[in-house]
Coordinates of C-alpha atoms in Angstrom, one line a residue:
Chain A
M3 CA -225.7 -35.8 -76.2
P4 CA -226.0 -32.3 -77.4
T5 CA -229.3 -30.4 -76.9
N6 CA -230.6 -27.6 -79.0
A7 CA -232.6 -25.9 -76.2
I8 CA -232.4 -22.1 -76.2
F9 CA -230.2 -21.2 -73.3
T10 CA -231.4 -18.3 -71.1
P11 CA -229.1 -18.0 -68.1
S12 CA -230.1 -15.8 -65.3
S13 CA -228.1 -12.6 -64.9
L14 CA -224.7 -13.1 -63.3
C15 CA -224.3 -10.8 -60.4
V16 CA -221.4 -10.8 -58.1
V17 CA -222.1 -9.1 -54.9
H18 CA -219.2 -8.7 -52.5
S19 CA -217.8 -6.7 -49.7
I20 CA -215.5 -3.8 -50.1
S21 CA -214.1 -4.5 -46.7
C22 CA -210.4 -5.5 -46.7
Q23 CA -211.0 -8.4 -44.4
F24 CA -211.6 -11.7 -46.1
Q25 CA -213.5 -14.4 -44.3
V26 CA -211.5 -17.5 -44.1
S27 CA -213.0 -19.4 -41.3
N28 CA -216.0 -21.7 -41.9
Q29 CA -214.9 -22.4 -45.4
L30 CA -214.8 -25.9 -46.6
L31 CA -212.2 -26.9 -49.0
F32 CA -212.4 -29.7 -51.4
P33 CA -209.1 -30.7 -52.8
Y34 CA -208.6 -32.8 -55.8
N35 CA -207.1 -36.1 -54.8
P36 CA -206.8 -38.3 -57.8
N37 CA -203.7 -40.3 -57.2
F38 CA -203.2 -40.0 -53.5
G39 CA -204.7 -41.2 -50.3
F40 CA -206.5 -39.1 -47.8
V41 CA -204.7 -35.9 -46.8
G42 CA -204.9 -35.1 -43.2
A43 CA -206.7 -32.0 -42.0
R44 CA -204.9 -28.8 -41.5
K45 CA -205.8 -26.0 -39.1
K46 CA -209.0 -24.3 -40.0
I47 CA -209.1 -26.1 -43.3
K48 CA -211.1 -29.3 -43.8
V49 CA -209.8 -31.6 -46.4
F50 CA -211.8 -34.3 -48.1
P51 CA -210.6 -37.1 -50.4
L52 CA -212.3 -36.6 -53.7
K53 CA -212.1 -37.4 -57.3
A54 CA -212.7 -33.8 -58.3
S55 CA -212.2 -30.6 -56.4
F56 CA -214.9 -28.1 -55.4
W57 CA -215.4 -25.0 -53.5
D58 CA -218.3 -24.3 -51.3
S59 CA -219.5 -20.8 -52.0
I60 CA -223.1 -21.1 -51.2
R61 CA -222.7 -18.8 -48.2
S62 CA -220.7 -16.4 -50.3
G63 CA -221.4 -13.0 -51.5
F64 CA -223.9 -11.7 -49.0
L65 CA -221.9 -10.4 -46.1
K66 CA -223.5 -8.0 -43.7
N67 CA -222.4 -4.4 -43.3
N68 CA -220.9 -4.2 -46.7
T69 CA -220.7 -1.5 -49.3
A70 CA -221.2 -3.8 -52.2
Q71 CA -220.2 -3.1 -55.8
V72 CA -222.1 -5.2 -58.2
I73 CA -220.8 -6.1 -61.5
E74 CA -223.6 -7.2 -63.7
L75 CA -222.7 -9.3 -66.7
P76 CA -224.7 -9.7 -69.8
S77 CA -227.6 -12.1 -69.2
K78 CA -228.6 -13.4 -72.5
L79 CA -226.6 -15.8 -74.5
S80 CA -227.8 -16.2 -78.1
E81 CA -226.3 -17.3 -81.3
E82 CA -225.8 -13.7 -82.4
E83 CA -223.8 -12.8 -79.4
E84 CA -220.3 -11.8 -80.1
P85 CA -217.6 -14.2 -78.9
L86 CA -217.1 -13.9 -75.1
P87 CA -214.2 -11.6 -74.2
K88 CA -211.4 -13.8 -73.0
E89 CA -211.1 -11.6 -69.9
I90 CA -213.9 -10.5 -67.7
V91 CA -213.7 -8.2 -64.8
L92 CA -215.8 -9.8 -62.0
I93 CA -215.1 -7.4 -59.2
E94 CA -213.5 -4.0 -59.1
K95 CA -213.0 -1.9 -56.0
T96 CA -211.0 1.0 -54.9
Q97 CA -209.4 1.0 -51.6
P98 CA -209.0 4.0 -49.3
D99 CA -205.4 4.5 -50.3
G100 CA -206.3 4.6 -54.0
T101 CA -205.3 1.1 -54.8
I102 CA -207.5 -0.4 -57.5
E103 CA -208.1 -4.1 -57.1
Q104 CA -209.7 -6.2 -59.8
I105 CA -210.7 -9.8 -59.9
I106 CA -210.5 -11.0 -63.4
F107 CA -211.8 -14.1 -65.0
S108 CA -210.0 -15.4 -68.0
S109 CA -210.5 -18.4 -70.2
G110 CA -207.3 -17.9 -72.0
G111 CA -205.5 -20.6 -70.0
D112 CA -202.6 -18.4 -69.0
V113 CA -201.4 -20.3 -65.9
D114 CA -197.9 -20.2 -64.4
I115 CA -197.6 -23.7 -63.1
Y116 CA -195.4 -22.5 -60.2
H117 CA -198.1 -20.1 -59.1
L118 CA -200.6 -22.9 -59.6
Q119 CA -198.6 -25.2 -57.4
A120 CA -198.4 -22.5 -54.7
L121 CA -202.2 -22.1 -55.0
C122 CA -202.7 -25.9 -54.7
D123 CA -200.4 -25.9 -51.6
K124 CA -202.6 -23.1 -50.1
V125 CA -205.8 -25.2 -50.4
G126 CA -204.0 -28.3 -49.2
W127 CA -203.9 -30.4 -52.3
P128 CA -201.1 -33.0 -52.5
R129 CA -198.4 -32.0 -54.9
R130 CA -198.3 -33.5 -58.4
P131 CA -195.2 -33.6 -60.7
L132 CA -195.0 -30.2 -62.4
S133 CA -194.4 -31.8 -65.8
K134 CA -197.6 -33.8 -65.5
V135 CA -199.5 -30.7 -64.4
A136 CA -198.2 -28.8 -67.3
A137 CA -199.2 -31.6 -69.7
A138 CA -202.7 -31.9 -68.1
L139 CA -203.2 -28.2 -68.6
K140 CA -202.0 -28.3 -72.2
N141 CA -204.3 -31.2 -72.9
S142 CA -207.3 -29.5 -71.4
Y143 CA -209.8 -28.0 -73.7
M144 CA -210.3 -25.0 -71.6
V145 CA -208.4 -23.6 -68.6
A146 CA -210.1 -20.8 -66.7
T147 CA -208.4 -18.6 -64.2
L148 CA -209.2 -16.0 -61.6
H149 CA -206.5 -13.4 -61.1
C150 CA -206.4 -10.5 -58.6
I151 CA -204.8 -7.5 -60.1
K152 CA -203.7 -4.7 -57.8
K153 CA -202.9 -1.3 -59.3
L154 CA -201.1 0.7 -56.7
P155 CA -201.6 4.5 -56.8
G156 CA -198.7 6.3 -58.4
T157 CA -197.1 3.3 -59.9
E158 CA -197.3 3.0 -63.6
G159 CA -197.3 -0.5 -65.1
N160 CA -196.3 -2.0 -61.8
D161 CA -199.4 -4.0 -61.2
Q162 CA -199.4 -7.0 -58.9
K163 CA -201.0 -10.0 -60.5
E164 CA -201.9 -13.0 -58.4
L165 CA -203.5 -16.3 -59.4
I166 CA -206.3 -16.9 -57.0
G167 CA -208.5 -19.5 -58.7
M168 CA -208.6 -22.0 -61.5
A169 CA -210.9 -24.5 -63.1
R170 CA -210.4 -26.6 -66.2
A171 CA -212.4 -28.7 -68.6
T172 CA -211.5 -31.6 -70.8
S173 CA -213.5 -32.2 -74.0
D174 CA -213.8 -33.9 -77.3
H175 CA -214.4 -30.5 -78.9
A176 CA -217.8 -31.6 -80.1
F177 CA -220.2 -33.2 -77.7
N178 CA -218.9 -33.6 -74.1
A179 CA -216.9 -31.6 -71.6
T180 CA -216.0 -32.5 -68.0
I181 CA -215.0 -30.0 -65.4
W182 CA -212.1 -30.8 -63.1
D183 CA -209.9 -29.1 -60.5
V184 CA -212.0 -26.2 -59.3
L185 CA -210.1 -24.2 -56.7
V186 CA -210.1 -20.7 -55.2
D187 CA -207.5 -19.2 -52.9
P188 CA -208.8 -19.5 -49.3
C189 CA -208.1 -15.7 -48.8
Y190 CA -210.6 -15.0 -51.5
Q191 CA -213.3 -17.5 -50.7
G192 CA -216.7 -16.4 -49.5
Q193 CA -217.3 -13.9 -52.2
G194 CA -219.0 -15.9 -54.9
L195 CA -215.8 -16.3 -56.9
G196 CA -216.0 -20.0 -57.2
K197 CA -219.5 -19.7 -58.4
A198 CA -218.5 -17.1 -60.9
L199 CA -215.6 -19.1 -62.1
V200 CA -217.7 -22.2 -62.9
E201 CA -220.5 -20.1 -64.4
Q202 CA -218.1 -18.3 -66.8
L203 CA -216.5 -21.6 -67.7
I204 CA -219.9 -23.1 -68.5
R205 CA -220.8 -20.0 -70.6
A206 CA -217.6 -20.3 -72.5
L207 CA -218.2 -24.0 -73.2
L208 CA -221.8 -23.5 -74.3
Q209 CA -220.7 -20.7 -76.6
R210 CA -218.5 -23.3 -78.3
D211 CA -221.5 -25.5 -78.7
I212 CA -220.4 -28.1 -76.3
G213 CA -223.8 -29.4 -75.3
N214 CA -223.0 -31.9 -72.6
I215 CA -221.1 -30.4 -69.6
T216 CA -220.4 -32.9 -66.8
L217 CA -218.5 -33.2 -63.6
F218 CA -218.2 -35.4 -60.5
A219 CA -219.2 -33.8 -57.2
D220 CA -218.5 -34.9 -53.7
S221 CA -221.7 -35.3 -51.7
Q222 CA -221.1 -32.1 -49.8
V223 CA -221.0 -29.9 -52.9
V224 CA -223.8 -31.5 -54.9
D225 CA -226.1 -28.7 -53.8
F226 CA -223.5 -26.1 -54.8
Y227 CA -223.5 -27.5 -58.3
K228 CA -227.3 -27.9 -58.4
N229 CA -227.5 -24.3 -57.7
L230 CA -225.4 -23.7 -60.8
G231 CA -227.7 -25.8 -62.9
F232 CA -226.2 -29.2 -62.7
E233 CA -228.4 -32.3 -62.1
S234 CA -227.2 -35.4 -60.4
D235 CA -227.9 -38.8 -61.8
P236 CA -230.1 -37.4 -64.6
E237 CA -232.5 -40.1 -65.7
G238 CA -230.8 -42.5 -63.3
I239 CA -227.4 -42.2 -65.1
K240 CA -224.7 -42.9 -62.6
G241 CA -221.1 -41.8 -62.4
M242 CA -218.8 -44.7 -62.1
F243 CA -215.1 -44.9 -61.3
W244 CA -212.6 -47.7 -62.0
Y245 CA -211.4 -49.2 -58.7
P246 CA -211.6 -46.0 -56.7
R247 CA -208.9 -45.8 -54.1
H248 CA -211.2 -44.3 -51.4
Chain B
M23 CA -180.9 -48.5 -67.0
L24 CA -183.9 -50.0 -65.4
L25 CA -186.2 -51.9 -67.8
H26 CA -189.5 -52.7 -66.3
G27 CA -192.4 -53.9 -68.3
I28 CA -195.4 -56.1 -68.6
I29 CA -194.8 -58.4 -71.5
S30 CA -198.1 -58.9 -73.3
T31 CA -197.3 -62.0 -75.3
P32 CA -196.8 -65.4 -73.6
L33 CA -193.2 -66.2 -72.9
P34 CA -191.5 -69.6 -72.7
S35 CA -191.4 -70.8 -69.1
S36 CA -187.7 -70.4 -68.8
I37 CA -186.0 -67.2 -69.8
R38 CA -182.2 -67.1 -70.2
L39 CA -180.6 -63.8 -70.3
K40 CA -176.9 -63.7 -71.0
S41 CA -175.4 -61.0 -68.9
S42 CA -172.8 -60.2 -71.5
N43 CA -175.4 -58.9 -73.8
Y44 CA -176.6 -56.2 -71.4
P45 CA -175.0 -53.4 -69.5
Q46 CA -174.1 -54.3 -65.9
N47 CA -176.8 -52.5 -64.2
L48 CA -179.7 -53.7 -66.3
T49 CA -182.5 -55.3 -64.4
I50 CA -185.3 -56.9 -66.3
T51 CA -188.6 -57.6 -64.6
A52 CA -191.0 -59.8 -66.6
Q53 CA -194.5 -60.5 -65.6
I54 CA -196.2 -63.3 -67.4
P55 CA -199.9 -62.6 -67.3
T56 CA -202.0 -65.7 -66.7
K57 CA -205.2 -64.1 -68.0
K58 CA -205.1 -60.6 -69.2
F59 CA -208.4 -60.3 -71.1
S60 CA -211.6 -62.3 -70.9
I61 CA -211.3 -63.0 -74.6
S62 CA -207.8 -63.0 -76.2
D63 CA -206.9 -61.1 -79.4
Q64 CA -206.4 -64.5 -81.0
D65 CA -209.9 -65.7 -80.0
L66 CA -211.5 -62.6 -81.4
E67 CA -209.5 -62.9 -84.6
S68 CA -210.4 -66.5 -85.1
R69 CA -214.0 -65.7 -84.8
G70 CA -213.7 -63.0 -87.5
F71 CA -213.5 -59.9 -85.3
N72 CA -210.6 -57.5 -85.8
L73 CA -209.5 -55.0 -83.2
R74 CA -208.9 -51.5 -84.5
R75 CA -207.5 -48.5 -82.8
S76 CA -207.6 -45.7 -85.3
I77 CA -210.4 -44.0 -87.1
S78 CA -208.8 -44.1 -90.5
D79 CA -210.8 -47.0 -91.7
L80 CA -213.8 -46.4 -89.6
N81 CA -217.0 -45.6 -91.5
L82 CA -218.7 -43.0 -89.4
D83 CA -222.1 -43.6 -91.0
H84 CA -221.9 -47.3 -90.0
L85 CA -220.8 -46.2 -86.5
N86 CA -223.7 -43.7 -86.3
S87 CA -226.1 -46.4 -87.2
I88 CA -224.9 -48.5 -84.2
F89 CA -225.4 -45.4 -82.0
V90 CA -228.9 -45.0 -83.3
A91 CA -229.6 -48.8 -83.0
V92 CA -228.8 -48.7 -79.3
G93 CA -230.8 -45.6 -78.6
F94 CA -228.5 -42.6 -78.9
P95 CA -229.8 -39.7 -80.8
R96 CA -228.5 -39.5 -84.4
R97 CA -225.6 -37.1 -84.4
D98 CA -224.0 -35.2 -87.3
T99 CA -221.2 -37.3 -88.7
K100 CA -219.1 -34.2 -89.2
K101 CA -219.3 -33.5 -85.5
I102 CA -218.6 -37.2 -84.7
R103 CA -215.4 -36.9 -86.7
V104 CA -214.3 -33.9 -84.7
A105 CA -215.1 -35.7 -81.5
L106 CA -213.1 -38.7 -82.6
E107 CA -210.2 -36.7 -83.8
N108 CA -210.0 -35.1 -80.3
T109 CA -210.3 -38.4 -78.5
D110 CA -207.2 -39.7 -76.8
S111 CA -208.0 -43.4 -77.0
L112 CA -210.5 -45.4 -78.9
L113 CA -211.1 -49.0 -79.8
W114 CA -213.4 -50.6 -82.2
I115 CA -214.1 -54.1 -83.5
E116 CA -214.6 -54.8 -87.1
Y117 CA -216.5 -57.8 -88.3
S118 CA -214.3 -59.1 -91.1
K119 CA -217.1 -60.7 -93.1
T120 CA -219.0 -57.4 -93.5
E121 CA -216.1 -55.0 -92.9
R122 CA -218.4 -53.0 -90.6
P123 CA -217.8 -51.9 -87.1
V124 CA -219.7 -53.9 -84.5
A125 CA -218.3 -52.6 -81.2
F126 CA -216.8 -49.3 -80.1
A127 CA -215.6 -47.3 -77.1
R128 CA -213.6 -44.2 -76.6
A129 CA -212.0 -42.1 -73.8
T130 CA -211.3 -38.4 -73.5
G131 CA -209.2 -36.7 -70.9
D132 CA -206.1 -34.7 -70.1
G133 CA -203.8 -37.6 -71.0
V134 CA -202.2 -37.6 -67.6
F135 CA -204.6 -37.7 -64.6
N136 CA -208.2 -38.3 -65.8
A137 CA -210.1 -40.1 -68.4
I138 CA -213.8 -40.4 -69.2
I139 CA -215.1 -43.3 -71.3
W140 CA -217.9 -42.4 -73.7
D141 CA -220.0 -44.0 -76.4
V142 CA -219.6 -47.7 -75.5
V143 CA -221.7 -49.5 -78.0
V144 CA -222.2 -53.0 -79.5
D145 CA -224.3 -53.6 -82.5
P146 CA -227.5 -55.3 -81.2
S147 CA -227.0 -58.2 -83.5
F148 CA -223.6 -58.9 -81.9
Q149 CA -224.4 -58.3 -78.3
G150 CA -224.0 -61.0 -75.7
I151 CA -220.9 -62.6 -77.0
G152 CA -218.3 -60.6 -75.1
L153 CA -217.5 -57.8 -77.6
G154 CA -218.4 -55.0 -75.2
K155 CA -216.2 -56.5 -72.5
A156 CA -213.4 -56.9 -75.1
V157 CA -213.3 -53.3 -76.0
M158 CA -213.7 -52.1 -72.5
E159 CA -211.0 -54.2 -71.0
R160 CA -208.6 -53.1 -73.7
L161 CA -209.5 -49.5 -73.4
V162 CA -208.9 -49.5 -69.7
E163 CA -205.6 -51.3 -70.2
E164 CA -204.5 -48.7 -72.7
L165 CA -205.4 -45.9 -70.2
L166 CA -203.5 -47.6 -67.4
Q167 CA -200.5 -48.1 -69.6
K168 CA -200.5 -44.3 -70.2
G169 CA -200.5 -43.9 -66.4
I170 CA -204.0 -42.7 -66.1
T171 CA -205.6 -44.3 -63.1
N172 CA -208.6 -42.0 -62.6
I173 CA -211.0 -43.5 -65.1
A174 CA -214.6 -42.6 -65.0
L175 CA -217.8 -43.0 -67.0
Y176 CA -221.5 -42.3 -67.0
S177 CA -223.6 -45.4 -67.0
E178 CA -227.3 -45.7 -67.9
P179 CA -229.1 -47.6 -65.1
R180 CA -229.7 -50.7 -67.2
V181 CA -226.0 -51.3 -67.9
L182 CA -224.6 -50.8 -64.4
G183 CA -224.2 -54.6 -64.2
F184 CA -222.1 -54.5 -67.3
Y185 CA -219.6 -52.1 -65.9
R186 CA -219.3 -53.5 -62.3
P187 CA -217.5 -56.8 -63.3
L188 CA -215.1 -54.7 -65.3
G189 CA -214.1 -52.9 -62.1
F190 CA -216.3 -49.9 -62.0
A191 CA -218.1 -48.7 -58.9
A192 CA -220.9 -46.2 -58.8
D193 CA -220.9 -43.2 -56.6
P194 CA -217.7 -44.1 -54.7
D195 CA -217.7 -42.3 -51.3
G196 CA -220.9 -40.5 -52.3
I197 CA -219.4 -38.8 -55.3
R198 CA -222.1 -38.0 -57.8
G199 CA -221.9 -37.7 -61.6
M200 CA -223.6 -34.4 -62.5
V201 CA -224.7 -33.0 -65.9
Y202 CA -225.4 -29.4 -66.7
S203 CA -229.0 -28.8 -67.6
R204 CA -230.0 -25.5 -69.1
K205 CA -233.6 -26.0 -68.2
Q206 CA -233.1 -25.9 -64.5
K207 CA -230.4 -23.4 -63.7
N208 CA -230.6 -21.9 -60.2
R209 CA -233.4 -24.1 -59.2
K210 CA -233.8 -23.7 -55.4

């Protein structure tokens, strides 16, 4: 059901640490587990059986003793706004050795499925046939990615590009969109990237006038999505699944 | 070559396959369904209801009036057309006497893993006779045939009892359906 309310998002600020150490412990991972049974826990990574995958980033972004670099993104979305750039630099930092590291959001859907498989392995998701994954991405209305680009000093054009996050949405191109498969590389969690990923995906969808954006959230991450503006069971409307396995 | 399929039309009780007609390593597995749908295609047809699966003959203004009759907001038919053109599976029932749609359901998704069912409606004058069940059962069957087993939908509270007997469960394992609401972003 499309709404015509004026949309005024709060400003999108990503605050992060310039320290080279990334926090990995105490992170909860929520793998997407559509066709498989429960995946056993791995060391330091908790795995939950779910219909859709989510990343807990509520504690992200506010680490102590950091020299933070804030990237502030335009805060108003109006009809006159120019089309969103396909690529947005979320974080940029320069390391002591001169390496420039950028975290870039893109809604262009440029995903190497082998890199995606490696990323899914990293978060502990069961493997899915690559041909099916490729088809699912191709049939998705929007595929959003996070890449980490490292520009080493003195090297020209030899940038390292790494896929560190992804989220996708299916849609009927007119009324409804549903977000699936949200994941962020464990090495990059804890910085607000999952939040930024979903926020940018929402912005891109709203800009295309898709009024009804939905998803299915495991109980542990309902608050994460509430924080992003999602409401559970609006007006008592319930999400239902056909013979769920678990 | 392995041939494995569910045969949807009733077969004679004895099936004779002459091995000389087939390659040596052919195996045929036939399942004769006892009761596939609550109401069969023939039953529907005999009562004047035709099952349709494409939008080519679907009058969107008629469809829109059903949406409005059941309480959906009236939507732009141009947008409805875009939505239907970008819908993987849909089913509608036409009442042959009036040649108007009386029931409808559609599903979007990625065609491989997930599908969401939207816009399940039955014209109020035709409710209560099994048409909603008919479209839902067939839509789910079509999705399953495509290999999609993660089938979800959003149900208004008053029709939870309609979806349950069809095999749908609400909030399995505490999973919640959520909708983005621009009015309450970052509400703490």
